[in-house]
Coordinates of C-alpha atoms in Angstrom, one line a residue:
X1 CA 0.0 0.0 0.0
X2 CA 3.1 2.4 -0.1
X3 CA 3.0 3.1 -3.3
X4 CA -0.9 4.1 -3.0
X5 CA -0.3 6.2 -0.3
X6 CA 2.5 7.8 -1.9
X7 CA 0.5 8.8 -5.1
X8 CA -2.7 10.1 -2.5
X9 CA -0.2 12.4 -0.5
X10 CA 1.3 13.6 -3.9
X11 CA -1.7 14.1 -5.2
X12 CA -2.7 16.1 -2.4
X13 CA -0.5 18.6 -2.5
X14 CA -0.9 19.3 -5.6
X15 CA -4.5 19.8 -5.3
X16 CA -3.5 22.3 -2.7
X17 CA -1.1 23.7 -4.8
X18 CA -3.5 24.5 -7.6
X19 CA -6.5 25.7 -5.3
X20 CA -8.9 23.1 -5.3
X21 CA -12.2 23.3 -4.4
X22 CA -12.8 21.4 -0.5
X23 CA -15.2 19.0 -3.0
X24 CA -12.2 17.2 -4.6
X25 CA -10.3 17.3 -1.4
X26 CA -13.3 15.3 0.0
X27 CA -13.3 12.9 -3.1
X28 CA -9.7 12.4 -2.7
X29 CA -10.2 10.9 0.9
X30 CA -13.2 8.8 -0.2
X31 CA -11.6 7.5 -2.9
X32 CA -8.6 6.9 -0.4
X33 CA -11.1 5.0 1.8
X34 CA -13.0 2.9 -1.1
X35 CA -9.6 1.6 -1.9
X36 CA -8.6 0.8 1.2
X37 CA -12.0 -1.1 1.5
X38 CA -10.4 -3.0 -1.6
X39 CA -7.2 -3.8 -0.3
X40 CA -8.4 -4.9 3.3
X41 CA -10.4 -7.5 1.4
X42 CA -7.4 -8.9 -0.6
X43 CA -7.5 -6.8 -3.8
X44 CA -4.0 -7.0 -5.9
X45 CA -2.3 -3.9 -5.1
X46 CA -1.1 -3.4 -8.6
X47 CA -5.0 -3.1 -9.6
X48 CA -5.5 -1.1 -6.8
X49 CA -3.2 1.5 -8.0
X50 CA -4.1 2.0 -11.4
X51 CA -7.5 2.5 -9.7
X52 CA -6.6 5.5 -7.8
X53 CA -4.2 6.8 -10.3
X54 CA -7.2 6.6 -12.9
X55 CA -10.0 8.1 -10.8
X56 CA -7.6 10.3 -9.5
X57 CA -6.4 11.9 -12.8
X58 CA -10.0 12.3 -13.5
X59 CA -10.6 14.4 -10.1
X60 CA -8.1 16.9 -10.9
X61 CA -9.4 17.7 -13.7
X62 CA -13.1 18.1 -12.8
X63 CA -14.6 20.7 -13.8
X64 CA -17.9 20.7 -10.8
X65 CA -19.0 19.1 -8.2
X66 CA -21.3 16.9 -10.2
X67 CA -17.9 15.7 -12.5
X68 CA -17.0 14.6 -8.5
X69 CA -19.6 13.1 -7.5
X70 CA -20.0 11.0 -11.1
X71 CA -16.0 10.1 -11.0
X72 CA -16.9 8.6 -7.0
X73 CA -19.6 6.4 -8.7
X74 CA -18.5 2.6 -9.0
X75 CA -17.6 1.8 -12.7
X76 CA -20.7 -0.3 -13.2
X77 CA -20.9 -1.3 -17.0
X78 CA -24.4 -1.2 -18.7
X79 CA -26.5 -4.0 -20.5
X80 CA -26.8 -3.3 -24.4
X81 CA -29.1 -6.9 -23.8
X82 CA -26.1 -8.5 -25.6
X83 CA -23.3 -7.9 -23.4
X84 CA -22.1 -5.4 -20.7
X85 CA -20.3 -2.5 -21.9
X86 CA -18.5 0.9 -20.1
X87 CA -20.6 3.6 -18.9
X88 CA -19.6 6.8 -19.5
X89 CA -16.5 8.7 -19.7
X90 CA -15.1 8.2 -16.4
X91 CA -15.3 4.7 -16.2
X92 CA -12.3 2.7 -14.8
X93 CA -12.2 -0.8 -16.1
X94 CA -9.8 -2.0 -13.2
X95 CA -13.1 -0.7 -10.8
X96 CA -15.4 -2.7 -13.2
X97 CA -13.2 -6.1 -12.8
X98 CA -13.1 -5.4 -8.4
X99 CA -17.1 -5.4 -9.1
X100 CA -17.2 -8.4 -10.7
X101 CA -15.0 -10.9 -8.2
X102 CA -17.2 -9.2 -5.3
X103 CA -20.4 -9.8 -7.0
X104 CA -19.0 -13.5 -8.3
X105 CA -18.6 -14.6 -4.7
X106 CA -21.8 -13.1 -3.3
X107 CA -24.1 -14.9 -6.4
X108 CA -23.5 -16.8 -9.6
X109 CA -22.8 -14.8 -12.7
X110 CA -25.4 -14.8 -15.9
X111 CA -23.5 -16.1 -18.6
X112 CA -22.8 -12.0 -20.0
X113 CA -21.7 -11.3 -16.5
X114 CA -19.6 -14.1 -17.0
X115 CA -18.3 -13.1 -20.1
X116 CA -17.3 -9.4 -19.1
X117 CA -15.7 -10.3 -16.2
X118 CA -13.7 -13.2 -18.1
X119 CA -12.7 -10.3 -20.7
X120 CA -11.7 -7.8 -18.1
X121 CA -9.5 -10.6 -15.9
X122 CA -7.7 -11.5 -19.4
X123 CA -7.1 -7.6 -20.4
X124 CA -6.3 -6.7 -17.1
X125 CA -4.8 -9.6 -14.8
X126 CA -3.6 -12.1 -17.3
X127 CA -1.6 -9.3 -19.8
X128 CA -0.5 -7.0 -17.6
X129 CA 1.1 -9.0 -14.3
X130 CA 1.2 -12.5 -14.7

């Protein structure tokens, strides 16, 4: 989790640098306590990471408190009624994939469900660190 906390103190002062508003200073430490949430339950660190680097990126550069408050949402993707897909611009796939092995273990996945998840673990786990 160093590495985590590193880039949420650094990115900390540089929201105090430029002047943020005290709404992205309050996103910054939810999104510091979502992904702790996600580590405490055995989260790859690595994931976790380009989490918070993501959603961070995307908090520095909101424009309103509504940008906030839609960058704080969970990246849940969208039926099409074919298959699950993003949803919308600040959509962190990393998030999406977190989702997924939290929902897996509460319930069985449909078979799109299935699919999406199997498609994010590939892109995500499989390519980038194994």
């Amino acid at each position: 989790m160093d590495k985590i906390n590193q880039l949420f103190i650094e990115t900390l002062k540089k929201a105090e640098q430029e002047g943020k508003n005290e709404y992205v200073f309050a996103a910054i430490w939810s999104l510091m306590k979502e992904i702790r949430g996600y580590h405490d339950k055995g989260f790859m660190e690595k994931i976790l990471f380009q989490i918070a680097r993501k959603k961070l990126d995307f908090l520095m550069v909101a424009k309103s408190r509504k940008e906030v408050n839609e960058i704080l949402r969970p990246s849940l993707p969208v039926y099409n009624g074919n298959t699950f897909l993003p949803n919308g611009p600040f959509h962190v796939d990393e998030e999406e994939l977190v989702i997924w092995s939290i929902v897996s273990i509460k319930a069985p996945l449909n078979h799109e469900g299935f699919m999406r998840y199997h498609l994010l673990f590939k892109r995500i786990v499989e390519e980038q660190y194994l």
